[in-house]
Coordinates of C-alpha atoms in Angstrom, one line a residue:
X1 CA -13.5 11.0 9.9
X2 CA -12.1 10.9 6.3
X3 CA -8.5 10.0 6.0
X4 CA -6.4 11.1 3.0
X5 CA -4.7 8.1 1.5
X6 CA -2.0 8.4 -1.1
X7 CA -1.1 5.6 -3.5
X8 CA 2.3 6.1 -5.1
X9 CA 2.1 5.5 -8.9
X10 CA 5.0 4.9 -11.3
X11 CA 5.8 3.2 -14.6
X12 CA 5.8 -0.6 -14.4
X13 CA 3.8 -0.6 -11.2
X14 CA 2.0 -3.9 -10.7
X15 CA -1.7 -3.2 -11.6
X16 CA -3.3 -5.2 -8.7
X17 CA -0.7 -3.9 -6.2
X18 CA -2.1 -0.4 -6.7
X19 CA -5.6 -0.9 -8.1
X20 CA -6.6 -3.8 -5.7
X21 CA -6.2 -1.6 -2.6
X22 CA -7.8 1.3 -4.5
X23 CA -10.8 -0.8 -5.1
X24 CA -11.0 -1.9 -1.5
X25 CA -10.9 1.7 -0.2
X26 CA -13.4 2.8 -2.9
X27 CA -15.9 0.1 -2.1
X28 CA -15.4 0.8 1.7
X29 CA -16.4 4.4 0.9
X30 CA -19.6 3.2 -0.8
X31 CA -20.4 1.1 2.3
X32 CA -19.8 4.0 4.8
X33 CA -21.6 6.6 2.6
X34 CA -24.6 4.3 2.2
X35 CA -24.7 4.0 6.0
X36 CA -24.8 7.8 6.3
X37 CA -21.3 8.3 7.6
X38 CA -19.6 9.8 4.5
X39 CA -16.5 8.4 2.8
X40 CA -13.8 6.9 5.1
X41 CA -11.0 7.6 2.7
X42 CA -10.0 10.3 0.2
X43 CA -7.8 8.3 -2.1
X44 CA -5.2 10.2 -4.1
X45 CA -3.1 8.7 -6.9
X46 CA 0.4 10.4 -6.6
X47 CA 2.8 10.1 -9.6
X48 CA 6.4 11.0 -9.9
X49 CA 5.1 13.8 -12.2
X50 CA 1.6 14.5 -13.5
X51 CA 1.8 12.3 -16.6
X52 CA -0.2 9.1 -16.8
X53 CA 1.8 6.0 -15.7
X54 CA 2.1 2.9 -17.8
X55 CA 1.6 -0.1 -15.5
X56 CA 3.0 -3.6 -16.1
X57 CA 1.1 -5.1 -19.0
X58 CA 0.6 -1.7 -20.6
X59 CA -2.4 -0.3 -18.7
X60 CA -2.3 3.5 -18.7
X61 CA -3.4 5.1 -15.4
X62 CA -3.9 8.8 -14.8
X63 CA -2.7 10.3 -11.6
X64 CA -4.3 13.0 -9.4
X65 CA -1.1 14.9 -8.4
X66 CA 2.6 14.5 -8.2
X67 CA 5.2 14.1 -5.5
X68 CA 6.0 17.8 -5.7
X69 CA 2.6 18.4 -4.1
X70 CA 3.4 19.0 -0.5
X71 CA 0.0 18.2 0.9
X72 CA -0.3 16.0 4.0
X73 CA -1.5 12.4 3.8
X74 CA -2.8 10.4 6.7
X75 CA -1.8 7.1 5.0
X76 CA 0.7 6.4 2.2
X77 CA 0.6 3.1 0.3
X78 CA 3.6 2.1 -1.8
X79 CA 2.8 -0.7 -4.3
X80 CA 5.3 -2.9 -6.0
X81 CA 6.1 -3.9 -9.6
X82 CA 9.4 -3.3 -11.3
X83 CA 10.9 -0.9 -8.8
X84 CA 14.6 -0.6 -9.8
X85 CA 14.3 2.7 -11.6
X86 CA 12.0 4.1 -8.9
X87 CA 14.4 3.0 -6.1
X88 CA 17.2 4.9 -7.9
X89 CA 15.2 8.1 -8.1
X90 CA 16.2 10.4 -5.2
X91 CA 13.1 12.5 -5.4
X92 CA 10.8 9.5 -4.9
X93 CA 12.9 8.2 -2.0
X94 CA 12.9 11.6 -0.3
X95 CA 9.1 11.8 -0.8
X96 CA 8.6 8.4 0.9
X97 CA 10.9 9.3 3.7
X98 CA 9.4 12.7 4.2
X99 CA 5.7 11.7 4.1
X100 CA 6.2 8.6 6.3
X101 CA 7.5 10.9 9.0
X102 CA 4.1 12.5 9.4
X103 CA 1.7 9.8 8.3
X104 CA -0.5 7.8 10.6
X105 CA 0.5 4.7 8.6
X106 CA 2.9 3.9 5.8
X107 CA 2.3 0.6 4.0
X108 CA 3.7 -1.4 1.1
X109 CA 2.4 -4.1 -1.2
X110 CA 4.8 -6.7 -2.8
X111 CA 8.1 -5.1 -3.8
X112 CA 7.0 -1.8 -2.5
X113 CA 8.9 -3.0 0.6
X114 CA 12.1 -2.4 -1.3
X115 CA 11.2 1.3 -1.7
X116 CA 10.4 1.6 2.0
X117 CA 13.7 0.0 2.8
X118 CA 15.5 2.4 0.4
X119 CA 13.9 5.3 2.2
X120 CA 14.9 4.1 5.6
X121 CA 11.3 3.6 6.7
X122 CA 11.6 0.0 7.9
X123 CA 13.2 -0.9 11.2
X124 CA 13.8 -4.1 13.3
X125 CA 10.2 -5.1 13.2
X126 CA 9.3 -8.0 10.8
X127 CA 8.4 -7.2 7.1
X128 CA 7.4 -9.2 4.1
X129 CA 7.2 -9.0 0.3
X130 CA 6.4 -11.2 -2.7
X131 CA 7.7 -14.7 -2.2
X132 CA 9.9 -14.5 -5.3
X133 CA 11.7 -11.4 -3.8
X134 CA 12.2 -12.6 -0.2
X135 CA 15.8 -13.6 -0.6
X136 CA 16.7 -10.4 -2.6
X137 CA 15.2 -8.2 0.2
X138 CA 17.2 -10.2 2.8
X139 CA 20.4 -9.9 0.8
X140 CA 19.9 -6.2 0.0
X141 CA 19.0 -5.2 3.6
X142 CA 20.5 -7.9 5.9
X143 CA 19.4 -6.0 9.0
X144 CA 15.7 -6.5 8.2
X145 CA 13.7 -9.3 9.7
X146 CA 12.1 -10.5 6.5
X147 CA 9.3 -13.0 7.0
X148 CA 7.8 -15.4 4.4
X149 CA 4.5 -17.4 4.3
X150 CA 2.5 -14.4 5.7
X151 CA 0.0 -12.4 3.8
X152 CA 0.7 -9.1 5.6
X153 CA 2.3 -7.7 8.8
X154 CA 0.9 -4.6 10.6
X155 CA 2.8 -2.8 13.3
X156 CA 0.4 0.2 13.6
X157 CA 2.5 2.8 11.8
X158 CA 4.2 0.5 9.3
X159 CA 2.5 -2.4 7.4
X160 CA 3.8 -4.6 4.6
X161 CA 2.1 -7.3 2.5
X162 CA 3.2 -10.1 0.3
X163 CA 2.7 -10.1 -3.4
X164 CA -0.1 -8.7 -5.6
X165 CA -3.4 -10.2 -4.3
X166 CA -2.1 -10.0 -0.7
X167 CA -2.6 -6.3 -1.0
X168 CA -6.3 -6.9 -1.0
X169 CA -6.0 -8.7 2.4
X170 CA -3.9 -5.9 3.8
X171 CA -6.3 -3.2 2.5
X172 CA -9.3 -5.0 4.0
X173 CA -7.5 -5.5 7.3
X174 CA -6.8 -1.7 7.3
X175 CA -10.4 -0.9 6.7
X176 CA -11.3 -3.2 9.6
X177 CA -8.7 -1.5 11.8
X178 CA -9.3 2.1 10.8
X179 CA -13.1 2.0 10.2
X180 CA -14.7 -1.2 11.6
X181 CA -14.8 -4.9 11.2
X182 CA -18.3 -4.7 9.9
X183 CA -17.4 -2.3 7.2
X184 CA -14.4 -4.5 6.2
X185 CA -16.7 -7.6 6.0
X186 CA -19.3 -5.8 4.0
X187 CA -16.6 -4.4 1.6
X188 CA -15.2 -7.9 1.0
X189 CA -18.7 -9.2 0.4
X190 CA -19.5 -6.5 -2.1
X191 CA -16.3 -7.3 -3.9
X192 CA -17.2 -11.0 -3.8
X193 CA -13.8 -11.7 -2.3
X194 CA -13.2 -14.7 -0.2
X195 CA -11.6 -13.1 2.9
X196 CA -10.7 -14.7 6.2
X197 CA -11.7 -11.7 8.1
X198 CA -10.0 -9.1 10.4
X199 CA -6.8 -10.5 11.9
X200 CA -4.3 -9.1 14.3
X201 CA -1.1 -9.3 12.4
X202 CA 2.3 -9.1 14.2

């Protein structure tokens, strides 16, 4: 089964927040394809419009489509970065709200949790974000149960991770959950990434 996986892209996105999970899912596809099973994920970079985004640090990244595209995604991943402008964009927030209603899983990396909160996707279950932004997330949404000192939290339909490199751990965990522990382990090994292995997050 190939799952369609959208990664939301926007100006000032944190490079590793978006590209780290992209690399995990891409390498996982190489693993499953080599095993004769075909790709596990069809990864789509979704921009606010169809113009390339300029990530933090100046990297220009092309997108595959825009939020106006109404196709269905099985998984949506919302990375972080400088998210103030994106959080104030009603079209983006509506897109997150709408897509999350029909996805198998909606996930965030780092300050992407702020966008999920703005879209009303998060509920009483624990969430996390970058350690520098824990207090701001708590202050902005006091009803949230914001946890610190965790790499990621997975509740089945909603998952959040801590900052930047923690997105790699979340993505590998999701490969293990959605494909297999063996594929996740082989993916981490191919990436030469020191990974603790598949865990059962809260």
